């Protein structure tokens, strides 16, 4: 399939930019204590190709590759590129050498899956990036009931080829399932969850529920459901869905106390609606102990630390997160957010622009970049970003603030009226920040107090949000922080 020259050029530019950043970060992290030979024992697991006759088993081939990646990532001496970055190349084809250079790995694992009924053929090859030769290759013909055995054989062989030792399974039996049907639904859940859209998370939640209905002891399905529901709640500001996500995470951890996904979800939900800072800290410390290299845990733990005012520590964790997952838009958005909170606007801009180069469609990254523009006094640049927003909330917020700064009060008022009419129930905190930026302290405090009453999850950033700086000496602002447990 042909690709327009400008699109190919943009993709290569994105890879070069992310690769350069990764190499810088890898060098910096290595200087902080990474051992010699770490780069040699490194691998990226690419999405497996679906070679089924109807090409309708992509969720299955992707899922097998992702589970294999998770297994290899449990090997302490082996560095495995994060899923977001390695699967990026499914939509942005590149050579093995380019992939390895971008992700900073010495090897790439490619594979394909041909599924027909209950029969599965899995072909895999481990390629050395510097010369392009196979280190190891094999084809497995098996039944869907034996997929876990095949995954373990592949992981063992890859580990052996890289002179690493696959550890005995750390998870109890409940992490996996003996039901091929439940596993199939779980892989469908993974597929939809990785789309990272509201519709995708809703479809993922439905698939995980079907998996649980087929196997009530399937811990990974509960963890997946918790992750999907937490994201649904984030996108809809629906408090009961947060509470359900917390319950699913609890059940996942009852079945598998070592579930890093469940710990990270519960750690986030504990602060999002419960403001349980101690409980969240305990969850993230446990998750970090289990998987210290996880970019997801580093990013989310950094969010907790930023909320508590420990912004420099949050920045350090976010830098490690993007070093391990350089093609993640969430990683870049969080790094830019924390750097802006730390007052380092130039570094924040660099991180956010890199994020938009890799994922031009990311509203969260675009919004953070517009805020940096406003903080630096470039309202015209912020306003220029507004038309590119996919959703209307970010566009309206940026328009209301930037037009005010430019002295265009009528245009600002139009955006405000739309915000109040359409998002008063799900955007109270954002509306508070907008009024604070405009200098309307009374209305900003009213909306901030409303955000607290509505249990708007975004309010946990109130202590460090630079947009709320005009409110920090107000007694009512101090009262909100006290209610959140953030007064100290």
XYZ file of C-alpha atoms in Angstrom:
488
model
C 0.000 0.000 0.000
C 1.438 3.361 -0.978
C 1.883 6.189 1.500
C 1.735 9.876 0.603
C 5.296 11.327 0.652
C 4.419 13.965 3.252
C 2.944 11.311 5.562
C 6.005 9.098 5.232
C 8.257 12.072 5.902
C 6.257 13.036 8.992
C 6.464 9.483 10.309
C 10.227 9.327 9.819
C 10.621 12.735 11.431
C 8.601 11.550 14.410
C 10.770 8.441 14.735
C 13.967 10.453 14.487
C 12.757 12.963 17.065
C 11.534 10.347 19.532
C 14.657 8.269 18.931
C 16.967 11.177 19.647
C 15.102 11.953 22.853
C 15.176 8.303 23.884
C 18.920 7.976 23.319
C 19.473 11.118 25.413
C 17.299 9.757 28.204
C 18.819 6.284 28.029
C 22.289 7.768 28.412
C 21.149 9.878 31.355
C 19.430 6.936 33.056
C 22.437 4.696 32.416
C 24.667 7.241 34.094
C 22.351 7.011 37.092
C 22.998 3.314 37.509
C 22.043 1.068 34.562
C 24.551 -1.790 34.394
C 26.867 -2.662 31.497
C 25.441 -4.955 28.852
C 21.894 -3.779 29.488
C 21.470 -2.641 25.870
C 22.519 -6.078 24.530
C 19.821 -7.806 26.597
C 16.989 -5.781 25.142
C 14.096 -6.503 22.809
C 11.011 -4.950 21.230
C 8.049 -7.254 20.658
C 6.144 -6.033 17.618
C 2.451 -6.641 16.980
C 2.028 -10.066 15.371
C 0.577 -10.164 11.851
C -2.864 -11.733 11.390
C -2.538 -14.283 8.567
C -5.951 -15.883 9.140
C -7.955 -16.523 5.995
C -10.533 -13.798 6.701
C -8.060 -11.475 8.444
C -10.525 -11.216 11.323
C -8.242 -12.397 14.117
C -6.183 -9.233 14.610
C -7.328 -8.955 18.232
C -6.009 -12.493 18.796
C -2.616 -11.939 17.133
C -2.123 -8.587 18.876
C -3.186 -10.079 22.199
C -0.734 -12.975 21.995
C 2.099 -10.554 21.259
C 1.092 -8.286 24.150
C 0.891 -11.168 26.629
C 4.279 -12.414 25.447
C 5.690 -8.912 25.927
C 4.323 -8.852 29.490
C 5.943 -12.211 30.235
C 9.349 -11.105 28.943
C 9.069 -7.836 30.875
C 9.091 -9.838 34.126
C 12.720 -10.873 33.504
C 14.815 -8.506 35.676
C 17.936 -8.443 33.494
C 16.029 -8.021 30.221
C 14.870 -4.600 29.002
C 11.670 -4.858 26.992
C 10.280 -1.905 25.034
C 6.837 -0.839 26.256
C 3.757 -1.964 24.371
C 2.650 1.511 23.274
C 5.975 2.197 21.588
C 6.571 -1.216 20.037
C 3.007 -1.467 18.664
C 3.330 2.073 17.251
C 5.063 0.536 14.246
C 1.957 -1.403 13.302
C 0.558 1.846 11.852
C 3.944 3.397 11.055
C 6.010 0.765 9.183
C 9.773 0.995 9.556
C 12.799 -1.253 9.116
C 14.077 -3.405 11.953
C 17.115 -1.132 12.238
C 14.933 1.996 12.478
C 12.678 0.399 15.091
C 15.618 -0.754 17.169
C 17.322 2.630 16.949
C 14.150 4.473 17.976
C 13.423 2.196 20.925
C 17.045 1.662 21.941
C 16.952 -2.147 21.723
C 19.379 -4.671 20.276
C 16.756 -7.180 19.110
C 13.295 -7.219 17.584
C 10.784 -10.068 17.880
C 8.409 -10.407 14.922
C 5.640 -12.933 14.524
C 2.474 -13.997 12.769
C -0.639 -15.913 13.748
C -2.898 -18.025 11.546
C -6.050 -19.102 13.403
C -8.707 -21.393 11.972
C -11.311 -22.635 14.416
C -9.486 -24.173 17.345
C -6.205 -24.548 15.429
C -3.484 -21.940 15.716
C -0.153 -21.588 13.917
C 2.263 -19.135 15.541
C 5.495 -18.240 13.722
C 8.118 -16.102 15.453
C 11.628 -14.848 14.727
C 14.069 -13.014 16.953
C 16.161 -10.655 14.837
C 19.430 -9.003 15.751
C 19.100 -5.354 14.753
C 22.720 -4.564 13.853
C 23.000 -7.193 11.096
C 19.374 -8.181 10.407
C 20.018 -11.908 10.928
C 17.743 -14.245 12.849
C 18.987 -15.236 16.284
C 16.172 -17.751 16.651
C 13.025 -18.689 14.728
C 10.317 -21.303 15.088
C 6.764 -22.192 14.038
C 4.284 -23.711 16.485
C 1.162 -25.618 15.445
C -1.160 -25.895 18.406
C -4.693 -25.743 19.750
C -6.172 -22.627 21.357
C -6.200 -24.495 24.696
C -2.389 -24.698 24.543
C -1.692 -21.059 23.660
C -0.331 -20.314 27.141
C 2.131 -23.195 26.833
C 3.307 -21.882 23.461
C 3.713 -18.373 24.873
C 5.850 -19.770 27.694
C 7.982 -21.768 25.209
C 8.554 -18.664 23.087
C 9.424 -16.550 26.120
C 11.821 -19.211 27.395
C 13.534 -19.480 24.002
C 13.859 -15.697 23.615
C 15.243 -15.355 27.124
C 17.742 -18.128 26.453
C 18.856 -16.541 23.186
C 19.489 -13.276 25.040
C 21.285 -15.084 27.873
C 18.592 -14.205 30.377
C 16.611 -16.581 32.561
C 12.828 -16.660 32.531
C 11.608 -16.630 36.109
C 8.959 -19.086 37.326
C 5.485 -17.553 36.902
C 5.025 -14.917 39.617
C 1.265 -14.838 39.298
C -1.206 -17.277 40.837
C -3.404 -19.398 38.589
C -6.113 -16.722 38.558
C -3.947 -14.429 36.425
C -4.646 -16.726 33.466
C -7.560 -18.967 32.596
C -8.193 -22.502 31.458
C -11.169 -21.338 29.379
C -10.263 -20.590 25.721
C -13.531 -18.659 25.413
C -12.715 -16.450 28.409
C -9.219 -15.852 27.061
C -10.658 -14.898 23.686
C -12.928 -12.297 25.306
C -9.969 -11.002 27.321
C -7.961 -10.477 24.128
C -10.925 -8.640 22.586
C -10.917 -6.429 25.690
C -7.212 -5.689 25.227
C -7.802 -4.799 21.598
C -10.533 -2.265 22.346
C -8.823 -0.866 25.443
C -5.702 -0.090 23.438
C -7.736 2.138 21.110
C -7.780 4.616 24.038
C -11.157 6.136 23.086
C -14.385 6.331 25.080
C -16.091 3.905 22.707
C -13.076 1.612 22.824
C -13.018 1.539 26.629
C -16.750 0.811 26.732
C -16.369 -2.092 24.298
C -13.372 -3.317 26.267
C -15.363 -3.264 29.512
C -18.120 -5.316 27.882
C -15.588 -7.904 26.663
C -13.895 -8.144 30.069
C -17.294 -8.668 31.695
C -17.978 -11.522 29.275
C -14.588 -13.032 30.163
C -15.423 -12.802 33.871
C -18.817 -14.391 33.220
C -17.004 -17.369 31.690
C -14.372 -17.564 34.465
C -15.090 -15.856 37.796
C -11.512 -16.467 38.910
C -9.824 -14.665 36.008
C -7.783 -11.956 37.761
C -6.412 -10.399 34.572
C -9.950 -9.815 33.286
C -10.906 -7.995 36.508
C -7.761 -5.860 36.205
C -8.576 -5.087 32.577
C -12.132 -4.144 33.529
C -10.821 -1.873 36.291
C -8.499 -0.128 33.828
C -11.256 0.329 31.232
C -13.763 1.647 33.772
C -11.252 4.071 35.298
C -10.675 5.533 31.837
C -14.404 5.697 31.124
C -14.856 7.564 34.403
C -12.018 9.948 33.537
C -13.604 10.776 30.202
C -17.172 11.115 31.519
C -16.539 12.336 35.099
C -18.930 9.613 36.271
C -18.323 8.920 39.971
C -20.158 5.538 40.139
C -17.917 4.235 37.339
C -14.847 5.214 39.377
C -16.317 3.299 42.300
C -16.926 0.268 40.110
C -13.339 0.457 38.835
C -12.109 0.435 42.436
C -14.253 -2.652 43.181
C -12.907 -4.494 40.105
C -9.328 -3.644 41.104
C -9.986 -4.947 44.622
C -11.253 -8.234 43.204
C -8.291 -8.525 40.834
C -5.921 -8.042 43.769
C -7.789 -10.587 45.884
C -7.181 -13.134 43.127
C -3.694 -11.889 42.238
C -1.983 -9.654 44.840
C 0.842 -9.035 42.340
C -1.337 -7.424 39.635
C 0.539 -4.235 38.757
C -2.329 -3.004 36.559
C -4.852 -3.391 39.396
C -2.529 -1.676 41.876
C -1.971 1.250 39.521
C -5.704 1.617 38.792
C -6.615 1.439 42.466
C -3.848 3.887 43.348
C -5.253 6.369 40.860
C -8.925 5.903 41.801
C -8.075 6.295 45.495
C -6.975 9.869 44.830
C -9.399 10.685 41.997
C -12.537 10.419 44.109
C -11.432 9.311 47.575
C -8.485 11.677 48.129
C -6.854 8.775 49.978
C -3.254 9.895 49.607
C -1.781 7.348 52.018
C -3.630 4.420 50.423
C -2.662 5.537 46.940
C 0.978 5.917 47.950
C 0.967 2.375 49.351
C -0.470 1.000 46.100
C 2.084 2.770 43.917
C 4.988 1.806 46.151
C 3.866 -1.820 45.909
C 3.458 -1.560 42.119
C 6.917 0.015 41.833
C 8.459 -2.777 43.881
C 6.841 -5.379 41.614
C 7.695 -3.656 38.318
C 10.130 -0.752 38.790
C 10.579 -0.307 35.016
C 6.881 0.020 34.160
C 6.291 3.306 32.261
C 2.611 3.183 33.285
C 3.446 2.942 36.985
C 6.127 5.648 36.730
C 3.712 8.003 34.947
C 0.779 7.418 37.317
C 2.918 7.500 40.463
C 4.318 10.778 39.142
C 0.774 12.113 38.900
C 0.203 11.301 42.573
C 3.437 13.040 43.572
C 2.558 16.104 41.498
C -0.819 16.378 43.249
C 0.994 16.327 46.593
C 3.267 19.164 45.486
C 6.329 16.933 44.983
C 6.665 18.193 41.436
C 10.384 17.623 40.860
C 9.995 13.975 41.851
C 7.050 13.743 39.456
C 9.190 15.170 36.654
C 11.940 12.619 37.331
C 9.458 9.730 37.143
C 7.869 11.115 33.976
C 11.290 11.378 32.331
C 11.924 7.722 33.107
C 8.477 6.872 31.764
C 9.088 8.481 28.366
C 12.596 6.993 28.230
C 11.028 3.532 28.497
C 8.016 4.341 26.308
C 9.120 7.121 23.920
C 6.102 6.863 21.594
C 3.395 7.219 24.254
C 1.262 10.355 24.034
C 0.206 9.927 27.677
C 3.858 9.907 28.691
C 4.686 13.133 26.863
C 1.505 14.844 28.047
C 2.253 14.007 31.687
C 5.886 15.087 31.402
C 4.826 18.398 29.877
C 2.178 18.864 32.569
C 4.625 18.277 35.426
C 7.284 20.516 33.879
C 4.711 23.302 33.510
C 3.733 22.861 37.155
C 7.427 23.123 38.028
C 7.621 26.412 36.120
C 10.019 25.100 33.469
C 7.968 26.256 30.505
C 10.713 25.842 27.898
C 11.234 22.180 28.795
C 7.465 21.671 28.985
C 7.083 23.066 25.478
C 9.804 20.777 24.149
C 8.165 17.694 25.660
C 4.671 18.604 24.460
C 5.819 19.432 20.930
C 7.559 16.058 20.779
C 4.338 14.430 21.924
C 2.317 16.121 19.193
C 4.903 15.103 16.592
C 4.356 11.459 17.526
C 0.578 11.720 18.123
C -0.837 14.794 16.330
C -4.400 13.842 17.358
C -3.800 14.065 21.135
C -6.126 16.677 22.644
C -4.566 16.358 26.107
C -1.084 17.162 24.790
C -2.423 19.996 22.632
C -4.288 21.503 25.597
C -1.187 21.429 27.798
C 0.803 23.128 25.025
C -1.838 25.862 24.740
C -1.637 26.419 28.508
C 2.139 26.792 28.261
C 1.568 29.368 25.499
C -0.754 31.311 27.802
C 1.637 31.088 30.750
C 4.430 32.476 28.566
C 2.231 35.318 27.304
C 1.648 33.948 23.809
C -2.144 34.085 23.633
C -2.053 34.272 19.839
C -0.167 30.971 19.659
C -2.610 29.352 22.090
C -5.562 30.534 20.026
C -3.979 29.173 16.847
C -4.098 25.678 18.398
C -7.838 25.845 19.143
C -9.206 24.739 15.732
C -7.194 21.496 15.850
C -8.928 20.118 18.957
C -10.979 16.963 18.364
C -13.260 17.621 21.359
C -14.920 20.911 22.149
C -13.950 21.288 25.822
C -10.286 22.080 25.203
C -11.136 24.305 22.250
C -13.653 26.331 24.273
C -11.365 26.667 27.296
C -8.403 27.827 25.233
C -10.594 30.197 23.221
C -12.126 31.746 26.356
C -8.729 32.399 27.948
C -6.772 33.403 24.845
C -9.445 35.767 23.509
C -9.599 37.432 26.932
C -5.833 37.942 26.924
C -6.052 39.423 23.428
C -8.740 41.880 24.534
C -11.499 40.228 22.486
C -14.072 40.034 25.255
C -17.095 39.320 23.049
C -15.420 36.259 21.508
C -14.300 35.106 24.954
C -17.853 35.430 26.285
C -19.278 33.285 23.459
C -16.900 30.454 24.415
C -17.735 30.856 28.130
C -21.462 30.656 27.478
C -20.968 27.425 25.536
C -18.800 25.972 28.304
C -21.351 26.739 31.006
C -24.251 25.406 28.951
C -22.603 22.192 27.752
C -20.079 21.273 30.458
C -21.288 22.665 33.766
C -21.881 19.134 35.039
C -18.703 17.486 33.793
C -16.169 20.320 33.635
C -16.511 22.329 36.829
C -12.793 22.254 37.644
C -11.804 23.324 34.123
C -14.317 26.164 34.284
C -12.830 27.245 37.620
C -9.353 27.434 36.085
C -10.696 29.472 33.192
C -12.340 32.042 35.479
C -9.207 32.211 37.655
C -7.098 32.932 34.576
C -9.477 35.704 33.559
C -9.117 37.249 37.035
C -12.708 36.545 38.116
C -11.811 35.166 41.543
C -15.349 35.003 42.902
C -16.682 32.875 40.070
C -13.504 30.794 40.030
C -13.975 29.937 43.703
C -17.656 29.155 43.150
C -16.813 26.697 40.392
C -13.913 25.217 42.360
C -16.253 24.528 45.280
C -18.763 23.071 42.839
C -16.017 20.822 41.436
C -15.366 19.529 44.943
C -19.071 18.839 45.531
C -19.362 17.080 42.170
C -16.261 15.007 42.974
C -14.594 16.194 39.772
C -11.423 14.111 39.609
C -9.363 16.926 38.044
C -9.519 18.914 41.278
C -6.697 16.831 42.758
C -4.259 19.058 40.808
C -5.510 22.236 42.520
C -2.482 22.587 44.797
C -0.007 22.933 41.907
C -2.097 24.113 38.947
C -0.521 27.393 37.715
C -3.891 28.545 36.343
C -5.174 28.740 39.936
C -2.287 30.872 41.145
C -4.522 33.984 41.555
C -6.581 32.084 44.161
C -3.832 30.827 46.417
C -4.178 33.536 49.067
C -7.956 33.186 49.262
C -9.339 31.577 52.418
C -11.914 29.647 50.399
C -9.155 28.172 48.250
C -7.346 27.049 51.395
C -10.573 25.451 52.605
C -10.887 23.440 49.377
C -7.298 22.205 49.758
C -8.018 21.268 53.365
C -11.069 19.268 52.289
C -8.881 17.465 49.740
C -6.267 16.674 52.383
C -3.746 18.884 50.573
C -3.548 21.885 52.919
C -0.055 21.234 54.255
